[in-house]
Short mmCIF file of C-alpha atoms in Angstrom, two decimals:
data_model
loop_
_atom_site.label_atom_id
_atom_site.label_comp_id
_atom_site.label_asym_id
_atom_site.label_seq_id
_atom_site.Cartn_x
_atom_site.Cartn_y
_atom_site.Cartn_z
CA UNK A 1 29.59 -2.51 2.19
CA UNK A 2 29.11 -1.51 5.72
CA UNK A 3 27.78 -3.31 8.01
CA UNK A 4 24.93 -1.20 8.83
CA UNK A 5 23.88 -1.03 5.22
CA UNK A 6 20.90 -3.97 4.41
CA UNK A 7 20.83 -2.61 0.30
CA UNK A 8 23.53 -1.12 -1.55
CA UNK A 9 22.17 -0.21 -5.29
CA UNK A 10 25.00 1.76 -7.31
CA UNK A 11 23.84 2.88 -10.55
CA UNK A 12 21.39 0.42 -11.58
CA UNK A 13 19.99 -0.21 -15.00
CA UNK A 14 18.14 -2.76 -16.62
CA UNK A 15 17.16 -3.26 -19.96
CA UNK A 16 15.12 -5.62 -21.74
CA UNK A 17 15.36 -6.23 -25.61
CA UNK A 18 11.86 -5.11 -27.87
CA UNK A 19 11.60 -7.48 -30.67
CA UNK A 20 9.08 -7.18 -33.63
CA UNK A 21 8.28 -10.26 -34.11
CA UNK A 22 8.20 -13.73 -32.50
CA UNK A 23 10.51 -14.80 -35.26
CA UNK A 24 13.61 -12.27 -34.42
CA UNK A 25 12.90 -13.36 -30.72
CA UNK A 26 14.05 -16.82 -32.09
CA UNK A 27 16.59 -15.24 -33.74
CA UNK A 28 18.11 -13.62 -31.01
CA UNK A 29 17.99 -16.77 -28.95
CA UNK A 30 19.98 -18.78 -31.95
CA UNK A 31 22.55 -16.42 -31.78
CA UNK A 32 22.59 -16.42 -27.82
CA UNK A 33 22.74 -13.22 -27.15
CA UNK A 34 25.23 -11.31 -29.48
CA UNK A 35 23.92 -8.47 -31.23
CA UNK A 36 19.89 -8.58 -31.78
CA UNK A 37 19.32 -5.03 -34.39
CA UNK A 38 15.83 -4.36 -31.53
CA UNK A 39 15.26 -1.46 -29.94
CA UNK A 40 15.53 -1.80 -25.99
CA UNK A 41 13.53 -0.72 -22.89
CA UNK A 42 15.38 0.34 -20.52
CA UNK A 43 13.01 -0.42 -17.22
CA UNK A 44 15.72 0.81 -14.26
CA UNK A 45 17.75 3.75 -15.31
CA UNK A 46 20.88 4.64 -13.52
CA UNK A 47 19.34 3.67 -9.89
CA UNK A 48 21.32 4.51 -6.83
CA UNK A 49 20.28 4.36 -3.38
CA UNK A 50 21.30 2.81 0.36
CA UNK A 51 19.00 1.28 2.80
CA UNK A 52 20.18 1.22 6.24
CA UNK A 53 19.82 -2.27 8.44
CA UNK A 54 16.19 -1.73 10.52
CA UNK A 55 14.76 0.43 8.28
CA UNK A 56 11.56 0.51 6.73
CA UNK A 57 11.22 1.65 2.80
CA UNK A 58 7.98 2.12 0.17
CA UNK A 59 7.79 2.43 -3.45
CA UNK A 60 5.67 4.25 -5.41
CA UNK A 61 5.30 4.82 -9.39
CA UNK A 62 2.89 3.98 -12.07
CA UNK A 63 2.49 0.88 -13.38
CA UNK A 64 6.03 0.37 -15.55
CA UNK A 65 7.84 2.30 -13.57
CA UNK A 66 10.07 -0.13 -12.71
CA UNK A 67 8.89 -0.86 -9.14
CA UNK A 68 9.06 -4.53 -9.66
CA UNK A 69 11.99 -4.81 -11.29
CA UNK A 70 13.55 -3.54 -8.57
CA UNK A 71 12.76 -5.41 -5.96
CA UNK A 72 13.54 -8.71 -8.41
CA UNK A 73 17.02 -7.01 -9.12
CA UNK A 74 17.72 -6.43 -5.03
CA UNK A 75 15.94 -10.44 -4.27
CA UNK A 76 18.64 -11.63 -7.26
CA UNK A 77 16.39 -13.40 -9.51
CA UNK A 78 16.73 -10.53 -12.01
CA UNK A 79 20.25 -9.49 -13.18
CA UNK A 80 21.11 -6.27 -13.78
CA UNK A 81 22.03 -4.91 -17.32
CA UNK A 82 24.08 -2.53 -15.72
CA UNK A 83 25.74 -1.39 -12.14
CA UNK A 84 25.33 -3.39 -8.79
CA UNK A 85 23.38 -4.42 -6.42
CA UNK A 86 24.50 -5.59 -2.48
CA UNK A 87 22.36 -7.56 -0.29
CA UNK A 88 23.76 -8.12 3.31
CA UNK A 89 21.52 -11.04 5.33
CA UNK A 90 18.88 -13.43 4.27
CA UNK A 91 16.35 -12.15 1.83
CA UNK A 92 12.66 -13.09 1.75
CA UNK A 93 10.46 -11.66 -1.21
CA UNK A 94 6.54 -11.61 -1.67
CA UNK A 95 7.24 -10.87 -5.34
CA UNK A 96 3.92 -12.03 -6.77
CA UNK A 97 1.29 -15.07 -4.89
CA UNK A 98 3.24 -18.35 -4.77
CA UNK A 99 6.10 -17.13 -6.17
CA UNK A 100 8.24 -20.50 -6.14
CA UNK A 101 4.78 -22.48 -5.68
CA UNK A 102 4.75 -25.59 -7.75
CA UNK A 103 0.98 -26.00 -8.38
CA UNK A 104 1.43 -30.09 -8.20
CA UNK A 105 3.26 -30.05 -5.07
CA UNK A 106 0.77 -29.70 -1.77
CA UNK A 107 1.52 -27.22 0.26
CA UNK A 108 2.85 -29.10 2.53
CA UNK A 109 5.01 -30.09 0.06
CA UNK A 110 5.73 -26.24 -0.97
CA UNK A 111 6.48 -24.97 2.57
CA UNK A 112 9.65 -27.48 2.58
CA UNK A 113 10.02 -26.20 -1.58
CA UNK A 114 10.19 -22.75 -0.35
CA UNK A 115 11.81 -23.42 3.01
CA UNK A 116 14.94 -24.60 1.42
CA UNK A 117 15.31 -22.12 -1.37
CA UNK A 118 15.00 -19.44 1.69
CA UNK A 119 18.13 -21.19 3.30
CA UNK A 120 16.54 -23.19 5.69
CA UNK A 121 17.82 -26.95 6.63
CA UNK A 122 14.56 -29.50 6.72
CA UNK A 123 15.08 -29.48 10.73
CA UNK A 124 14.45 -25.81 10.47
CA UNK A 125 11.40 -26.34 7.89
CA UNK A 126 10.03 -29.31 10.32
CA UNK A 127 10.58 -27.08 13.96
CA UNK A 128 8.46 -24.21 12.04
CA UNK A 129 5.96 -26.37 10.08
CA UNK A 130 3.02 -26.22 12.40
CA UNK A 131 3.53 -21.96 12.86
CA UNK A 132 3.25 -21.89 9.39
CA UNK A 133 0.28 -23.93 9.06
CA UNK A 134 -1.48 -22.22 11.89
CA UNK A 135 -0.05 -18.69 10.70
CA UNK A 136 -1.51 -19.18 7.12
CA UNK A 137 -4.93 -20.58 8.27
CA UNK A 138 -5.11 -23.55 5.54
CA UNK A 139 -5.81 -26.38 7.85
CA UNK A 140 -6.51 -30.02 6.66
CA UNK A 141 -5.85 -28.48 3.01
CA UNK A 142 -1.86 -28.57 3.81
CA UNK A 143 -1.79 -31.80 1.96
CA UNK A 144 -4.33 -30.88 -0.99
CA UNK A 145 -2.03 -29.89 -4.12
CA UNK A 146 -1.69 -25.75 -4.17
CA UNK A 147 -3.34 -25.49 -7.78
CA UNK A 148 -6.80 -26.16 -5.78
CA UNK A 149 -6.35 -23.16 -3.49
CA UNK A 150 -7.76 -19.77 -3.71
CA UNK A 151 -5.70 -16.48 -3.97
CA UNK A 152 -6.54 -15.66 -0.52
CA UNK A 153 -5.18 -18.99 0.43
CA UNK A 154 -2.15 -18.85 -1.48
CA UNK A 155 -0.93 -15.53 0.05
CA UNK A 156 -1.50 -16.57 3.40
CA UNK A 157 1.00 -19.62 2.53
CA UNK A 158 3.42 -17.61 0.85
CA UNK A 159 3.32 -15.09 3.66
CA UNK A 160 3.50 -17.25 6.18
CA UNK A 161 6.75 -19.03 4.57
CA UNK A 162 8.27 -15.86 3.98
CA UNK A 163 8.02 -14.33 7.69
CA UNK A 164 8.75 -17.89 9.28
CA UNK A 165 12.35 -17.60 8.27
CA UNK A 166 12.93 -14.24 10.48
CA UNK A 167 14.15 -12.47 7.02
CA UNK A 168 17.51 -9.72 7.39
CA UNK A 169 15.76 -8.10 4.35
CA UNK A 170 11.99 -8.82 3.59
CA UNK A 171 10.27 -7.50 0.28
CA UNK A 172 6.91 -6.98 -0.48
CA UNK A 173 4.97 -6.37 -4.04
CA UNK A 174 1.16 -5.35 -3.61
CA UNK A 175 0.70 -8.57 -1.50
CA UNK A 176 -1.25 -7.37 1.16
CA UNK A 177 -3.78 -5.67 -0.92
CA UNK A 178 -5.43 -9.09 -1.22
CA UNK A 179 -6.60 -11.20 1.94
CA UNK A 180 -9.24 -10.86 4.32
CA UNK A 181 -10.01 -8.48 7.13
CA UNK A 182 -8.43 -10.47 9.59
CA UNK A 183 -5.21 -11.91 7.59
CA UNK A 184 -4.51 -8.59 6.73
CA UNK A 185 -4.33 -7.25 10.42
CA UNK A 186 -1.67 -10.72 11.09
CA UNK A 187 0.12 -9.69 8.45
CA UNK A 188 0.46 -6.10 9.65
CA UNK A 189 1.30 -7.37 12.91
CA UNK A 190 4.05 -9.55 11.81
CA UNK A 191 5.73 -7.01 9.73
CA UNK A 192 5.41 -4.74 12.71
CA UNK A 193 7.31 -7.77 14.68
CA UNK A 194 9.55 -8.20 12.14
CA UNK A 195 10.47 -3.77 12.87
CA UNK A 196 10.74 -3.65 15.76
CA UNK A 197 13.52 -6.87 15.03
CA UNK A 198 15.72 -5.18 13.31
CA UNK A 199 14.58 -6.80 9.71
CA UNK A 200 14.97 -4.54 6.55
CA UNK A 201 11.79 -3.74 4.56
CA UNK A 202 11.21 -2.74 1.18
CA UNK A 203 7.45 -2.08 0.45
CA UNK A 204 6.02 -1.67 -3.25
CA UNK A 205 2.39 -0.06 -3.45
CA UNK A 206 0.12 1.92 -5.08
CA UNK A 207 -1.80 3.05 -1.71
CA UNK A 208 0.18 6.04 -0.70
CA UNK A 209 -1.76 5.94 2.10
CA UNK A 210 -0.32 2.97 3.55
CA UNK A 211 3.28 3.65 2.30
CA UNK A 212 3.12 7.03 4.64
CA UNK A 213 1.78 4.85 7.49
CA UNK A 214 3.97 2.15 7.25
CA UNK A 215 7.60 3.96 6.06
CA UNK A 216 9.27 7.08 7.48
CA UNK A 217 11.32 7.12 3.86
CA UNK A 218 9.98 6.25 0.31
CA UNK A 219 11.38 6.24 -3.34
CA UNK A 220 9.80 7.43 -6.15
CA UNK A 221 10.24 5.27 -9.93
CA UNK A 222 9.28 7.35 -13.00
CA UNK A 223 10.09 5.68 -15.78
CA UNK A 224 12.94 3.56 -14.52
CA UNK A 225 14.38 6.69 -13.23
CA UNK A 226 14.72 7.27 -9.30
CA UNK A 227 12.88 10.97 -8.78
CA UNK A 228 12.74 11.02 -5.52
CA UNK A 229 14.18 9.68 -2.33
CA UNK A 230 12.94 11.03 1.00
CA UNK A 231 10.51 11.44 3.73
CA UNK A 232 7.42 9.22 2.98
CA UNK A 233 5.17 12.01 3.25
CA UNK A 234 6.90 14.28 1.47
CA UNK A 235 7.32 12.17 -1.56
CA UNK A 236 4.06 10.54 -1.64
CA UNK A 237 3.11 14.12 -1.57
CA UNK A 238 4.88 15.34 -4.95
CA UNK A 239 4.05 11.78 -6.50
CA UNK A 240 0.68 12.06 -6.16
CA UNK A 241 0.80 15.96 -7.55
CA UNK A 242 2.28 14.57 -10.65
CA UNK A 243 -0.10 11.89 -10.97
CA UNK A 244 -2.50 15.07 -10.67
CA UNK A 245 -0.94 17.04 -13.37
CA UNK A 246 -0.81 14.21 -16.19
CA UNK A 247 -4.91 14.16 -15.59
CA UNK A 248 -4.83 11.08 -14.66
CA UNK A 249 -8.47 9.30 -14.04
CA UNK A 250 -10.29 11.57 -11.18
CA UNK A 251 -8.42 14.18 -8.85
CA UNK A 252 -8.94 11.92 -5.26
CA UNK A 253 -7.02 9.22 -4.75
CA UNK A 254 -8.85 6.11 -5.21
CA UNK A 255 -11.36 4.89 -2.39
CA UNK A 256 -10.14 2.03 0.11
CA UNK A 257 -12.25 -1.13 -0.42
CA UNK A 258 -13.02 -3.60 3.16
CA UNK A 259 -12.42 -7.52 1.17
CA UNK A 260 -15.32 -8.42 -0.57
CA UNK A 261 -17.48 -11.61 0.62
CA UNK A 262 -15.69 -11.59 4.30
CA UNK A 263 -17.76 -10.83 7.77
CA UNK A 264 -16.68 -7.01 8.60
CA UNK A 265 -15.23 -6.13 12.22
CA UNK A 266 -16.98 -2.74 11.68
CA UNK A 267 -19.60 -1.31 9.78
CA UNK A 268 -21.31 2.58 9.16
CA UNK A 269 -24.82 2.40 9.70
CA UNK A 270 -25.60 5.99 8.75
CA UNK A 271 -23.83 9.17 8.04
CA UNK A 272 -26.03 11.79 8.46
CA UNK A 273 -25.44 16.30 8.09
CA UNK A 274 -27.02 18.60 10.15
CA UNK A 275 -27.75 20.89 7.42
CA UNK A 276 -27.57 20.17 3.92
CA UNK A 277 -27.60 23.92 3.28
CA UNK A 278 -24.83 26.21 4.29
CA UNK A 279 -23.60 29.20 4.62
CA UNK A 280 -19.94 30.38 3.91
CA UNK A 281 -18.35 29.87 7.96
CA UNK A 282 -21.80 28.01 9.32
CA UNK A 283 -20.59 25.01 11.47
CA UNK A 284 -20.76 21.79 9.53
CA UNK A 285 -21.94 19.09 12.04
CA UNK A 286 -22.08 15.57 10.54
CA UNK A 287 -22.99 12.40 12.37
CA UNK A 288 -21.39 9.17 12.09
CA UNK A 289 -23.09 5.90 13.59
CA UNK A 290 -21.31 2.59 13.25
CA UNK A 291 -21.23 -0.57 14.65
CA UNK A 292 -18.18 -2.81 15.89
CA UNK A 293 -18.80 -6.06 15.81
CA UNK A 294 -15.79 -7.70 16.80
CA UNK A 295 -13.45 -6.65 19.99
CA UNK A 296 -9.87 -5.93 20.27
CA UNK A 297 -9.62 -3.96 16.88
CA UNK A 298 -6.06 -2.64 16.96
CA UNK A 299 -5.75 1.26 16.17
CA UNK A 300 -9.37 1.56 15.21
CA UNK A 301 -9.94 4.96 13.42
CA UNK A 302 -12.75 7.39 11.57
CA UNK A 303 -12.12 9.30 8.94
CA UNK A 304 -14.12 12.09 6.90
CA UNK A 305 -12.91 13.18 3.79
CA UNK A 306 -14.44 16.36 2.07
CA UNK A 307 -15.12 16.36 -1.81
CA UNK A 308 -15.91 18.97 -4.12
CA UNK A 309 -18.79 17.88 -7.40
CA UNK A 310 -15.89 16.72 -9.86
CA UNK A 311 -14.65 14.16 -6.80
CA UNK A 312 -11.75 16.80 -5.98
CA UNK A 313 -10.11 15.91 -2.68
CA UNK A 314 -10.64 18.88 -0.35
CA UNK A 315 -10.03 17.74 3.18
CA UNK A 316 -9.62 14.30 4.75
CA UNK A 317 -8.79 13.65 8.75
CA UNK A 318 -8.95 10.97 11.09
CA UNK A 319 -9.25 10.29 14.56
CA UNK A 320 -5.86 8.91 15.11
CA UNK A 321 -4.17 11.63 13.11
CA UNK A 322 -6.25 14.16 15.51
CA UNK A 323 -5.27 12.01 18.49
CA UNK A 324 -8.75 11.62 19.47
CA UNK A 325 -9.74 8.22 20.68
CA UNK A 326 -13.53 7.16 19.48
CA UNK A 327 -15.25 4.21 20.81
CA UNK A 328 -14.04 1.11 19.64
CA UNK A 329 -16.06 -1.21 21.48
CA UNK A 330 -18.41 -4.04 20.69
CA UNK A 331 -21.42 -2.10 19.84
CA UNK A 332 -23.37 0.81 18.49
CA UNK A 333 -21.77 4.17 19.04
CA UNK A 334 -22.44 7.68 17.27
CA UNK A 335 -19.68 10.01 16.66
CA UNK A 336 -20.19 13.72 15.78
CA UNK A 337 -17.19 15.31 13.13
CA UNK A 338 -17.28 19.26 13.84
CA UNK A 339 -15.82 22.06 10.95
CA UNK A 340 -16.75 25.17 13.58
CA UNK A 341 -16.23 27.57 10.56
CA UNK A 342 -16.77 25.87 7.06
CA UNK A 343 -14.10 27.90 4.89
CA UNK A 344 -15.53 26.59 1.25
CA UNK A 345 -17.56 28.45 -1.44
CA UNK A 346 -20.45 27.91 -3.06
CA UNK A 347 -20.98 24.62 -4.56
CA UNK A 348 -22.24 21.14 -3.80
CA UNK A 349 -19.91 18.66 -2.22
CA UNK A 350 -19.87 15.16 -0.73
CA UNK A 351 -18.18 12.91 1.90
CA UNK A 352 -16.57 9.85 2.31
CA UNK A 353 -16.45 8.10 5.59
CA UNK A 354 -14.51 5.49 6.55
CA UNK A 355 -13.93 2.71 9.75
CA UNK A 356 -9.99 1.68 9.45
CA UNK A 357 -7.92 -0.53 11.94
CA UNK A 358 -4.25 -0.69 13.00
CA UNK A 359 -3.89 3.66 12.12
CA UNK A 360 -5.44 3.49 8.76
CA UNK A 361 -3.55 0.25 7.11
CA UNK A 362 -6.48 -2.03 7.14
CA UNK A 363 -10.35 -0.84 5.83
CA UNK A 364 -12.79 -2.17 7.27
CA UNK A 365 -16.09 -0.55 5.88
CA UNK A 366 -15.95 2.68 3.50
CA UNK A 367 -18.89 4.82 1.83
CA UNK A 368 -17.92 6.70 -0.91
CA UNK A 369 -20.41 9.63 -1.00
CA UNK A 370 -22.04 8.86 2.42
CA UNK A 371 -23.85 12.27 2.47
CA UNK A 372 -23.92 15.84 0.57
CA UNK A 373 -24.23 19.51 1.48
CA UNK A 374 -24.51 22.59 -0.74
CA UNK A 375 -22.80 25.82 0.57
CA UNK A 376 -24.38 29.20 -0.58
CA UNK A 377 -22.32 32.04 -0.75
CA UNK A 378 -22.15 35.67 -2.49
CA UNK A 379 -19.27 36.13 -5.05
CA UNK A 380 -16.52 36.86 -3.30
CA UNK A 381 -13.74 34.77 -4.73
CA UNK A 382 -12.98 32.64 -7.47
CA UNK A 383 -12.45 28.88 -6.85
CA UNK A 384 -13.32 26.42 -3.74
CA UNK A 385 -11.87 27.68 -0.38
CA UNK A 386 -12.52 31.24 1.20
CA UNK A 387 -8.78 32.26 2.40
CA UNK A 388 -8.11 35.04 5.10
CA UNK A 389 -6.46 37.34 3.03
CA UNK A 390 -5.28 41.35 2.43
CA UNK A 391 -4.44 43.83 -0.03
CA UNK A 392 -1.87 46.14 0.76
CA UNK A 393 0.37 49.22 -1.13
CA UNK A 394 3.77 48.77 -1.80
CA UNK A 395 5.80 52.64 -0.85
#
């Protein structure tokens, strides 16, 4: 494999044996392995791909699509049914919380555990002990056994473990979905770190969102099949339009949550329209007033998202995707979002709004249906957006 090649998957599969009953599981286990008469599921499916040293990958897929199955085939702790897989460097995975945990052990106990299945000599473990303790924010609890901590605790152990060892190749499985406000933004941070290092990431999640902010390339599962393999935004893009077309549960993609039970850095006071009644191209003026309560957010952002009745997703910018900087100081501040000529037809629709940090990753307060307008217009056109358009003959 060359050298400037992290991954190296060559026609993957992996398959995992159906049995119909617990008793022809035992069966198959007496006979250790040879011939088992059960159907099989095949969860990877001829999976080929290269990821280059330095670069930055997502995954996306519905659930089974084999997302997690490949990131335990490329960590090792899965073995292929079929094809190869090539690793070059030291591999760190955030597979599932405490992955590798033994629930008697304390964590102390479990950052040497993990430091030495990572590859690390107990010198090493001992010189980066106190990081990870201060990283992972458990205190005094480091020598309380791990079965006693929260989940919020346990992924700030297991993260902090798995960054401490300055990973070639670092994977990640939904982890950062859980954690607080202000873990998340370390975490962030440290991946970025890890970037702009050189270290190879491969990033498994469900928030396309955060796949297009995070990756410049992304791979698509279906099925154990790879579908697609390209430009984040471009395949997030046709992902999400097949999601679309199966009908899957509501057109919009699902509303970012700020962590539950955790002081905000940011909140939205009030989202207010100008006029809840419109005419087809009358200026839409909506005020936003929010509060920061906490300095120093990094890449603080607003964002307006358009709906139509049935929760279709119209429109949706920010203020870092418009390069427009918005006050981001301690405070109250109002912010005005402008549509000069409101294209859409008549109907009721709604907004979200929503206060993000670091361009978008990280939500810190979010208000689904913050405010509603109706637009009445004459018949002119069938469906939800008025379109500058002609008729002409063909001679």
């Amino acid at each position: 494999m060359s050298s400037e090649i992290a991954i190296h998957a060559d026609r993957l599969a992996k398959a995992y044996p159906i049995f119909a009953s617990p008793r022809d599981r035992l069966r198959q286990l007496l006979r250790k392995g040879r011939g088992n008469g059960n159907r099989e599921h095949l969860a990877l499916r001829d999976v080929s791909f290269r990821v280059a040293r330095g670069e930055t990958v997502g995954v996306v897929g519905q659930n089974g699509s084999g997302k997690s199955t490949l990131l335990q085939v490329i960590a090792g702790t899965l073995a292929p049914t079929a094809g190869a897989c090539e690793v070059r460097g030291r591999v760190a995975a955030l597979l599932e919380l405490g992955a590798g945990f033994n629930l008697e052990f304390t964590g102390r106990e479990n950052v040497h555990l993990s430091g030495a299945i990572l590859g690390l000599s107990r010198d090493e473990v001992r010189a980066r002990y106190r990081d990870i303790l201060a990283f992972s924010e458990i205190g005094g609890l480091a020598e309380q056994p791990v079965k006693t901590y929260s989940t919020g605790m346990y992924l700030r152990l297991a993260f902090a473990v798995a960054v401490s060892v300055e990973p070639d190749v670092l994977l990640i499985d939904e982890v950062l979905a859980v954690g607080d406000v202000r873990f998340q933004l370390k975490c962030i941070e440290r991946m970025r770190e890890l970037q702009r290092n050189g270290t190879t990431i491969v990033f498994v999640s469900h928030a396309t969102e955060t796949v297009r902010r995070l990756c410049r390339r992304c791979l698509w599962l279906d099925e154990g099949r790879l579908l697609a393999d390209g430009d984040a935004t471009a395949v997030t893009d046709r992902y999400l339009a097949h999601i679309l077309s199966l009908g899957a549960d509501g057109a919009a993609p699902p509303a970012p949550a700020p962590f539950a039970g955790q002081a905000t850095l940011a909140r939205i006071h009030a989202v207010d329209v100008a006029n809840e009644r419109l005419r087809l191209h009358d200026t839409l003026r909506v005020t936003v007033e929010y509060e920061i309560v906490e300095d120093d957010l990094p890449s603080f952002l607003l964002g307006v998202a358009i709906y139509a009745a049935n929760r279709t997703y119209l429109f949706g910018p920010n203020t870092a995707l418009d390069g427009v900087a918005v006050p981001a100081t301690r405070g109250r501040h109002r912010v005005d979002y402008v549509v000069p000529r409101l294209p859409l037809l008549g109907g009721t629709y709604t907004l979200d709004v929503g206060l993000f940090a670091d361009r978008g990753l990280v939500c810190l307060d979010y208000r689904t249906d913050a405010a509603c307008f109706a637009v009445e217009a004459p018949y002119l056109a069938e469906g939800l957006v008025m379109i500058e358009h002609a008729w002409e003959e063909t001679r």
